[in-house]
Tab-separated table of C-alpha atoms in Angstrom:
chain	number	residue	atom	x	y	z
A	1	UNK	CA	145.464	-36.359	71.770
A	2	UNK	CA	147.053	-32.898	71.855
A	3	UNK	CA	147.310	-30.977	75.117
A	4	UNK	CA	144.802	-28.349	73.949
A	5	UNK	CA	142.296	-31.166	73.376
A	6	UNK	CA	143.020	-32.517	76.848
A	7	UNK	CA	142.382	-29.116	78.386
A	8	UNK	CA	139.140	-28.730	76.461
A	9	UNK	CA	138.011	-31.976	78.100
A	10	UNK	CA	139.251	-30.863	81.527
A	11	UNK	CA	137.403	-27.554	81.290
A	12	UNK	CA	134.261	-29.460	80.278
A	13	UNK	CA	134.729	-31.635	83.383
A	14	UNK	CA	135.122	-28.563	85.601
A	15	UNK	CA	131.939	-26.974	84.268
A	16	UNK	CA	130.135	-30.290	84.653
A	17	UNK	CA	131.234	-30.525	88.279
A	18	UNK	CA	130.146	-26.958	88.894
A	19	UNK	CA	126.680	-27.461	87.438
A	20	UNK	CA	126.251	-30.787	89.244
A	21	UNK	CA	127.112	-29.293	92.651
A	22	UNK	CA	126.008	-25.678	92.346
A	23	UNK	CA	122.929	-26.854	90.479
A	24	UNK	CA	121.300	-28.280	93.599
A	25	UNK	CA	122.507	-25.196	95.543
A	26	UNK	CA	120.560	-22.990	93.159
A	27	UNK	CA	117.618	-25.368	93.317
A	28	UNK	CA	117.443	-25.266	97.110
A	29	UNK	CA	117.644	-21.470	97.039
A	30	UNK	CA	114.677	-21.369	94.661
A	31	UNK	CA	112.782	-23.804	96.893
A	32	UNK	CA	112.865	-21.327	99.779
A	33	UNK	CA	109.902	-19.733	97.974
A	34	UNK	CA	108.391	-22.761	96.245
A	35	UNK	CA	108.535	-25.389	98.984
A	36	UNK	CA	109.039	-23.816	102.417
A	37	UNK	CA	105.843	-22.732	104.176
A	38	UNK	CA	107.363	-20.774	107.039
A	39	UNK	CA	110.626	-19.394	108.371
A	40	UNK	CA	111.457	-22.621	110.199
A	41	UNK	CA	111.255	-24.653	106.995
A	42	UNK	CA	113.303	-22.062	105.134
A	43	UNK	CA	115.967	-22.488	107.783
A	44	UNK	CA	115.927	-26.246	107.230
A	45	UNK	CA	116.411	-25.793	103.482
A	46	UNK	CA	119.242	-23.321	103.945
A	47	UNK	CA	120.925	-25.648	106.427
A	48	UNK	CA	120.954	-28.514	103.914
A	49	UNK	CA	123.447	-26.575	101.780
A	50	UNK	CA	124.973	-24.387	104.494
A	51	UNK	CA	128.158	-26.456	104.938
A	52	UNK	CA	128.822	-26.998	101.213
A	53	UNK	CA	127.609	-24.108	99.045
A	54	UNK	CA	130.848	-22.113	99.210
A	55	UNK	CA	132.941	-25.211	98.453
A	56	UNK	CA	130.806	-25.886	95.402
A	57	UNK	CA	131.734	-22.472	93.982
A	58	UNK	CA	135.392	-23.522	93.918
A	59	UNK	CA	134.529	-25.369	90.711
A	60	UNK	CA	133.448	-22.114	89.059
A	61	UNK	CA	136.640	-20.337	90.080
A	62	UNK	CA	138.710	-23.235	88.812
A	63	UNK	CA	136.809	-23.432	85.514
A	64	UNK	CA	137.229	-19.697	84.938
A	65	UNK	CA	140.905	-19.783	85.854
A	66	UNK	CA	141.571	-22.817	83.677
A	67	UNK	CA	139.847	-21.160	80.719
A	68	UNK	CA	141.930	-18.006	81.203
A	69	UNK	CA	145.199	-19.951	81.340
A	70	UNK	CA	144.529	-22.653	78.743
A	71	UNK	CA	142.453	-20.690	76.223
A	72	UNK	CA	143.130	-16.950	76.685
A	73	UNK	CA	141.489	-15.989	73.373
A	74	UNK	CA	138.319	-17.830	74.388
A	75	UNK	CA	138.346	-16.185	77.800
A	76	UNK	CA	138.878	-12.706	76.333
A	77	UNK	CA	136.143	-12.984	73.718
A	78	UNK	CA	133.695	-14.668	76.088
A	79	UNK	CA	134.060	-12.222	78.955
A	80	UNK	CA	134.039	-9.136	76.735
A	81	UNK	CA	131.103	-10.245	74.603
A	82	UNK	CA	129.056	-11.658	77.499
A	83	UNK	CA	130.149	-8.946	79.913
A	84	UNK	CA	126.736	-7.825	81.167
A	85	UNK	CA	125.118	-11.254	81.794
A	86	UNK	CA	128.319	-12.548	83.412
A	87	UNK	CA	128.476	-9.428	85.576
A	88	UNK	CA	124.884	-10.038	86.674
A	89	UNK	CA	125.801	-13.628	87.583
A	90	UNK	CA	128.834	-12.427	89.550
A	91	UNK	CA	126.809	-9.856	91.482
A	92	UNK	CA	124.161	-12.486	92.241
A	93	UNK	CA	126.769	-14.908	93.576
A	94	UNK	CA	128.253	-12.190	95.802
A	95	UNK	CA	124.880	-11.102	97.178
A	96	UNK	CA	123.847	-14.729	97.622
A	97	UNK	CA	126.886	-15.490	99.743
A	98	UNK	CA	126.264	-12.418	101.880
A	99	UNK	CA	122.608	-13.416	102.275
A	100	UNK	CA	123.531	-16.864	103.585
A	101	UNK	CA	125.880	-15.374	106.149
A	102	UNK	CA	123.859	-12.317	107.217
A	103	UNK	CA	120.301	-13.649	107.283
A	104	UNK	CA	120.417	-14.806	110.912
A	105	UNK	CA	122.616	-11.988	112.221
A	106	UNK	CA	119.623	-9.932	113.370
A	107	UNK	CA	116.244	-11.047	114.737
A	108	UNK	CA	114.011	-8.509	112.935
A	109	UNK	CA	111.468	-10.144	110.630
A	110	UNK	CA	111.985	-7.652	107.795
A	111	UNK	CA	115.737	-8.183	107.914
A	112	UNK	CA	115.437	-11.958	107.567
A	113	UNK	CA	112.660	-11.800	104.995
A	114	UNK	CA	114.699	-9.462	102.766
A	115	UNK	CA	117.720	-11.756	102.854
A	116	UNK	CA	115.506	-14.757	102.115
A	117	UNK	CA	114.137	-12.924	99.077
A	118	UNK	CA	117.704	-12.204	98.015
A	119	UNK	CA	118.584	-15.912	98.274
A	120	UNK	CA	115.640	-16.792	96.037
A	121	UNK	CA	116.407	-14.280	93.274
A	122	UNK	CA	120.190	-14.738	93.365
A	123	UNK	CA	119.636	-18.470	92.929
A	124	UNK	CA	117.026	-18.186	90.169
A	125	UNK	CA	118.775	-15.573	88.010
A	126	UNK	CA	122.157	-17.376	87.667
A	127	UNK	CA	120.389	-20.703	87.129
A	128	UNK	CA	118.682	-19.139	84.111
A	129	UNK	CA	121.586	-17.052	82.792
A	130	UNK	CA	124.097	-19.916	82.780
A	131	UNK	CA	121.821	-21.741	80.356
A	132	UNK	CA	121.502	-18.642	78.180
A	133	UNK	CA	125.286	-18.200	78.116
A	134	UNK	CA	126.151	-21.792	77.237
A	135	UNK	CA	123.398	-22.048	74.645
A	136	UNK	CA	124.863	-18.994	72.882
A	137	UNK	CA	128.357	-20.493	73.018
A	138	UNK	CA	127.135	-23.664	71.303
A	139	UNK	CA	124.895	-21.849	68.812
A	140	UNK	CA	127.575	-19.367	67.812
A	141	UNK	CA	127.762	-15.599	68.183
A	142	UNK	CA	128.905	-12.690	66.039
A	143	UNK	CA	132.706	-12.940	66.061
A	144	UNK	CA	134.662	-11.019	63.439
A	145	UNK	CA	137.974	-11.689	61.725
A	146	UNK	CA	139.849	-10.225	64.714
A	147	UNK	CA	138.238	-12.874	66.967
A	148	UNK	CA	136.227	-10.201	68.761
A	149	UNK	CA	132.521	-10.259	69.613
A	150	UNK	CA	130.692	-7.556	67.614
A	151	UNK	CA	127.086	-8.358	68.540
A	152	UNK	CA	124.879	-6.712	71.139
A	153	UNK	CA	123.065	-7.780	74.270
A	154	UNK	CA	119.798	-8.447	72.455
A	155	UNK	CA	121.596	-10.850	70.107
A	156	UNK	CA	122.185	-13.102	73.125
A	157	UNK	CA	118.461	-13.208	73.929
A	158	UNK	CA	117.487	-15.390	70.972
A	159	UNK	CA	114.860	-18.187	71.216
A	160	UNK	CA	117.446	-20.992	71.383
A	161	UNK	CA	119.364	-19.317	74.219
A	162	UNK	CA	116.209	-18.485	76.175
A	163	UNK	CA	115.113	-22.113	75.879
A	164	UNK	CA	118.546	-23.134	77.154
A	165	UNK	CA	118.020	-20.856	80.130
A	166	UNK	CA	114.690	-22.530	80.897
A	167	UNK	CA	116.388	-25.933	80.719
A	168	UNK	CA	119.050	-25.077	83.303
A	169	UNK	CA	116.494	-23.308	85.494
A	170	UNK	CA	114.074	-26.245	85.598
A	171	UNK	CA	116.816	-28.892	85.720
A	172	UNK	CA	118.656	-27.229	88.605
A	173	UNK	CA	115.409	-26.731	90.501
A	174	UNK	CA	114.523	-30.386	90.008
A	175	UNK	CA	118.042	-31.373	91.091
A	176	UNK	CA	117.640	-29.237	94.218
A	177	UNK	CA	114.271	-30.767	94.972
A	178	UNK	CA	115.528	-34.340	94.936
A	179	UNK	CA	118.511	-33.202	97.013
A	180	UNK	CA	116.068	-31.724	99.533
A	181	UNK	CA	114.160	-35.005	99.652
A	182	UNK	CA	117.465	-36.790	100.243
A	183	UNK	CA	118.614	-34.460	103.030
A	184	UNK	CA	115.414	-33.870	105.025
A	185	UNK	CA	112.904	-35.798	107.100
A	186	UNK	CA	109.210	-35.475	107.795
A	187	UNK	CA	106.748	-33.324	105.931
A	188	UNK	CA	109.358	-31.366	103.988
A	189	UNK	CA	110.718	-34.594	102.551
A	190	UNK	CA	107.269	-35.764	101.437
A	191	UNK	CA	106.389	-32.425	99.834
A	192	UNK	CA	109.758	-32.334	98.089
A	193	UNK	CA	109.096	-35.724	96.519
A	194	UNK	CA	105.717	-34.559	95.245
A	195	UNK	CA	107.164	-31.342	93.850
A	196	UNK	CA	110.040	-33.254	92.236
A	197	UNK	CA	107.566	-35.213	90.111
A	198	UNK	CA	105.945	-32.053	88.755
A	199	UNK	CA	109.257	-30.310	88.189
A	200	UNK	CA	110.744	-33.394	86.546
A	201	UNK	CA	107.915	-33.575	84.033
A	202	UNK	CA	108.289	-29.863	83.216
A	203	UNK	CA	112.045	-30.321	82.861
A	204	UNK	CA	111.544	-33.253	80.502
A	205	UNK	CA	109.393	-31.147	78.182
A	206	UNK	CA	111.728	-28.140	77.861
A	207	UNK	CA	114.909	-30.268	77.871
A	208	UNK	CA	113.639	-32.532	75.101
A	209	UNK	CA	112.956	-29.547	72.863
A	210	UNK	CA	116.321	-27.936	73.558
A	211	UNK	CA	118.395	-31.103	73.186
A	212	UNK	CA	116.673	-32.146	69.965
A	213	UNK	CA	117.226	-28.627	68.587
A	214	UNK	CA	120.908	-28.839	69.528
A	215	UNK	CA	121.283	-32.280	67.972
A	216	UNK	CA	119.633	-31.181	64.736
A	217	UNK	CA	121.710	-28.008	64.520
A	218	UNK	CA	125.214	-29.127	65.495
A	219	UNK	CA	125.111	-32.677	66.839
A	220	UNK	CA	126.784	-35.895	65.769
A	221	UNK	CA	126.773	-39.542	66.857
A	222	UNK	CA	128.540	-38.840	70.160
A	223	UNK	CA	126.199	-36.043	71.131
A	224	UNK	CA	123.238	-38.266	70.249
A	225	UNK	CA	124.475	-40.839	72.767
A	226	UNK	CA	124.696	-38.094	75.408
A	227	UNK	CA	121.147	-37.000	74.535
A	228	UNK	CA	119.815	-40.532	75.020
A	229	UNK	CA	121.655	-40.863	78.343
A	230	UNK	CA	120.236	-37.529	79.546
A	231	UNK	CA	116.667	-38.513	78.721
A	232	UNK	CA	117.008	-42.010	80.188
A	233	UNK	CA	118.601	-40.689	83.396
A	234	UNK	CA	115.868	-38.085	83.879
A	235	UNK	CA	113.124	-40.678	83.451
A	236	UNK	CA	114.934	-43.032	85.839
A	237	UNK	CA	115.313	-40.205	88.379
A	238	UNK	CA	111.554	-39.651	88.309
A	239	UNK	CA	110.894	-43.376	88.779
A	240	UNK	CA	113.345	-43.556	91.701
A	241	UNK	CA	111.760	-40.488	93.261
A	242	UNK	CA	108.300	-42.044	93.114
A	243	UNK	CA	109.696	-45.211	94.683
A	244	UNK	CA	111.122	-43.236	97.595
A	245	UNK	CA	114.734	-43.937	96.599
A	246	UNK	CA	116.013	-40.401	97.063
A	247	UNK	CA	119.678	-41.356	96.828
A	248	UNK	CA	119.216	-42.961	93.429
A	249	UNK	CA	116.989	-40.120	92.293
A	250	UNK	CA	119.620	-37.528	93.193
A	251	UNK	CA	122.406	-39.521	91.539
A	252	UNK	CA	120.354	-39.934	88.370
A	253	UNK	CA	119.378	-36.267	88.235
A	254	UNK	CA	123.100	-35.584	88.498
A	255	UNK	CA	123.738	-37.956	85.592
A	256	UNK	CA	121.181	-35.940	83.613
A	257	UNK	CA	123.158	-32.749	84.224
A	258	UNK	CA	126.417	-34.480	83.310
A	259	UNK	CA	124.931	-35.814	80.069
A	260	UNK	CA	123.422	-32.454	79.094
A	261	UNK	CA	126.713	-30.605	79.642
A	262	UNK	CA	128.599	-33.369	77.832
A	263	UNK	CA	126.254	-33.041	74.873
A	264	UNK	CA	126.863	-29.295	74.687
A	265	UNK	CA	130.641	-29.673	74.733
A	266	UNK	CA	130.532	-32.545	72.247
A	267	UNK	CA	128.428	-30.391	69.922
A	268	UNK	CA	130.921	-27.554	70.373
A	269	UNK	CA	134.226	-29.395	69.732
A	270	UNK	CA	136.622	-28.585	68.060
A	271	UNK	CA	135.306	-25.060	68.374
A	272	UNK	CA	135.293	-23.289	71.704
A	273	UNK	CA	133.240	-20.355	70.441
A	274	UNK	CA	131.804	-20.584	66.905
A	275	UNK	CA	131.311	-17.479	64.781
A	276	UNK	CA	127.855	-17.009	63.294
A	277	UNK	CA	129.307	-14.588	60.727
A	278	UNK	CA	131.928	-16.862	59.150
A	279	UNK	CA	132.986	-20.310	60.330
A	280	UNK	CA	136.595	-19.413	59.494
A	281	UNK	CA	136.457	-16.757	62.218
A	282	UNK	CA	135.468	-19.244	64.902
A	283	UNK	CA	137.581	-19.739	67.996
A	284	UNK	CA	138.867	-23.306	68.118
A	285	UNK	CA	140.931	-25.408	70.506
A	286	UNK	CA	143.885	-24.636	68.222
A	287	UNK	CA	143.748	-20.894	67.609
A	288	UNK	CA	142.456	-19.989	71.080
A	289	UNK	CA	144.879	-22.038	73.187
A	290	UNK	CA	148.021	-21.134	75.091
A	291	UNK	CA	151.458	-22.395	74.142
A	292	UNK	CA	152.239	-26.119	74.546
A	293	UNK	CA	154.701	-25.299	77.350
A	294	UNK	CA	152.014	-23.403	79.304
A	295	UNK	CA	149.592	-26.281	78.886
A	296	UNK	CA	152.253	-28.748	80.019
A	297	UNK	CA	152.906	-26.788	83.246
A	298	UNK	CA	149.175	-26.510	83.861
A	299	UNK	CA	148.757	-30.255	83.435
A	300	UNK	CA	151.327	-30.990	86.146
A	301	UNK	CA	149.714	-28.462	88.512
A	302	UNK	CA	146.260	-29.942	87.903
A	303	UNK	CA	147.532	-33.472	88.511
A	304	UNK	CA	148.786	-32.419	91.951
A	305	UNK	CA	145.978	-30.099	93.081
A	306	UNK	CA	142.870	-31.892	91.789
A	307	UNK	CA	143.050	-34.969	94.066
A	308	UNK	CA	143.481	-32.677	97.099
A	309	UNK	CA	140.390	-30.655	96.204
A	310	UNK	CA	138.339	-33.798	95.604
A	311	UNK	CA	139.434	-35.299	98.911
A	312	UNK	CA	138.571	-32.320	101.093
A	313	UNK	CA	135.267	-31.708	99.336
A	314	UNK	CA	134.328	-35.379	99.573
A	315	UNK	CA	135.210	-35.312	103.277
A	316	UNK	CA	132.930	-32.304	103.793
A	317	UNK	CA	129.970	-34.094	102.233
A	318	UNK	CA	130.671	-37.177	104.333
A	319	UNK	CA	130.761	-35.203	107.601
A	320	UNK	CA	127.463	-33.450	106.835
A	321	UNK	CA	125.698	-36.469	105.315
A	322	UNK	CA	122.839	-36.822	107.832
A	323	UNK	CA	119.260	-35.742	107.201
A	324	UNK	CA	117.796	-32.771	109.063
A	325	UNK	CA	114.302	-31.554	109.879
A	326	UNK	CA	112.488	-28.828	111.759
A	327	UNK	CA	113.189	-30.621	115.039
A	328	UNK	CA	116.909	-30.015	114.540
A	329	UNK	CA	116.587	-26.232	114.318
A	330	UNK	CA	117.118	-24.233	117.511
A	331	UNK	CA	114.144	-22.032	118.386
A	332	UNK	CA	116.144	-18.812	118.473
A	333	UNK	CA	117.515	-19.520	114.969
A	334	UNK	CA	114.054	-19.008	113.448
A	335	UNK	CA	113.548	-15.474	114.739
């Protein structure tokens, strides 16, 4: 396997890790409107991800940086062609981080309610737009002979991409719901389990349509295996949720995300960004990659840094592994 193939796999792993971890972050943010009934319960939901949300975003920074270094042509075409939706995602992530930190800085009800609304929308919008972006990457966009995107914004809002956005939105919300059931106690936990069933069924419907469309359009035997794993894991997650096995349900919903992302990258390879105008103008792992020497240096750096990142992030999750409920929230933190 050539180094550019290795880095295609590594970038797929980084995006998979990001969607697995940030996926439940987004889901919990959306649940502040769908599940929480009062400010106290919203505080519980926010506290479930409070210690880890910023660490989860490290995976996005690493994926973006790795793409820039390993596949500069891919990075350039992607970020110029998808400039507006990616800018919206970036702004949402910035505002979302500020909202988490500033919500409890003042006691006024309007102040806290406005930041809570910001958390909801800045979780929902990226959850949808990431699906739109990746669906367009797999489907192919208008890239010319100079490897530049020549389409417009409306070209990105096609039925396939919008369906992809609904898949990530519902899947991340479901993932966040089972995470909430895993991390909470009492009434919130019970309501989360009930909501997870409804969300899981909705996710199954939209995901089945999107994955079958992807398989029919650009899939092969490997992507078909990933499709089967995704469907089986989602069904198993629903069964585990109904049985009250939140840990298994969360793990299996994570497997669903991993399988879906794997299917997209398997359908994409050896392209990194297909051209819908002429397949000869597509960006591939060969014509979009950096030099072999650059990839070699990057491989050594990744081999050293990756275990460190995994260790400290795993330690963080271990330290904050206990469940929480309304009884754990200080009274003055709800004002």
